[in-house]
Coordinates of N, CA and C in Angstrom, one line a residue:
M2 N 0.9 -1.2 0.0 CA 0.0 0.0 0.0 C 0.9 1.3 0.0
S3 N 1.9 1.2 0.8 CA 2.8 2.4 0.9 C 3.4 2.7 -0.5
T4 N 3.8 1.7 -1.2 CA 4.4 1.9 -2.6 C 3.4 2.6 -3.5
I5 N 2.2 2.1 -3.4 CA 1.1 2.7 -4.3 C 0.9 4.1 -3.9
N6 N 0.9 4.4 -2.7 CA 0.6 5.8 -2.2 C 1.8 6.7 -2.7
I7 N 3.0 6.2 -2.6 CA 4.1 7.0 -3.1 C 4.0 7.2 -4.6
K8 N 3.7 6.2 -5.3 CA 3.6 6.3 -6.8 C 2.5 7.4 -7.1
R9 N 1.4 7.3 -6.4 CA 0.3 8.3 -6.6 C 0.8 9.7 -6.4
V10 N 1.5 9.9 -5.3 CA 2.0 11.2 -5.0 C 3.0 11.7 -6.1
K11 N 3.8 10.8 -6.5 CA 4.8 11.2 -7.6 C 4.0 11.6 -8.8
T12 N 3.0 10.8 -9.2 CA 2.2 11.1 -10.4 C 1.6 12.5 -10.2
T13 N 1.0 12.7 -9.0 CA 0.4 14.1 -8.8 C 1.4 15.2 -9.0
D14 N 2.6 15.0 -8.4 CA 3.7 16.0 -8.5 C 4.0 16.2 -10.0
I15 N 4.1 15.2 -10.7 CA 4.5 15.4 -12.2 C 3.3 16.1 -12.9
E16 N 2.1 15.8 -12.6 CA 1.0 16.5 -13.2 C 1.0 18.0 -12.8
L17 N 1.3 18.2 -11.5 CA 1.3 19.6 -11.1 C 2.4 20.4 -11.8
K18 N 3.5 19.8 -12.0 CA 4.7 20.5 -12.7 C 4.3 20.7 -14.1
D19 N 3.6 19.7 -14.7 CA 3.2 19.8 -16.1 C 2.2 21.0 -16.3
R20 N 1.3 21.1 -15.3 CA 0.4 22.2 -15.4 C 1.1 23.5 -15.2
L21 N 2.0 23.6 -14.3 CA 2.8 24.9 -14.1 C 3.5 25.2 -15.4
V22 N 4.1 24.3 -16.0 CA 4.8 24.6 -17.3 C 3.8 25.1 -18.3
S23 N 2.6 24.4 -18.4 CA 1.6 24.8 -19.4 C 1.2 26.3 -19.1
I24 N 1.0 26.6 -17.8 CA 0.5 28.0 -17.5 C 1.6 29.0 -17.8
Q25 N 2.9 28.6 -17.6 CA 4.0 29.5 -17.9 C 4.0 29.8 -19.4
R26 N 3.8 28.7 -20.2 CA 3.8 28.9 -21.6 C 2.5 29.6 -22.0

């Protein structure tokens, strides 16, 4: 369960960064 939680957090972080990049552009 811990591993899945970490993967979910990492995916969310990547999505957030991608959104920030999109907004900057």
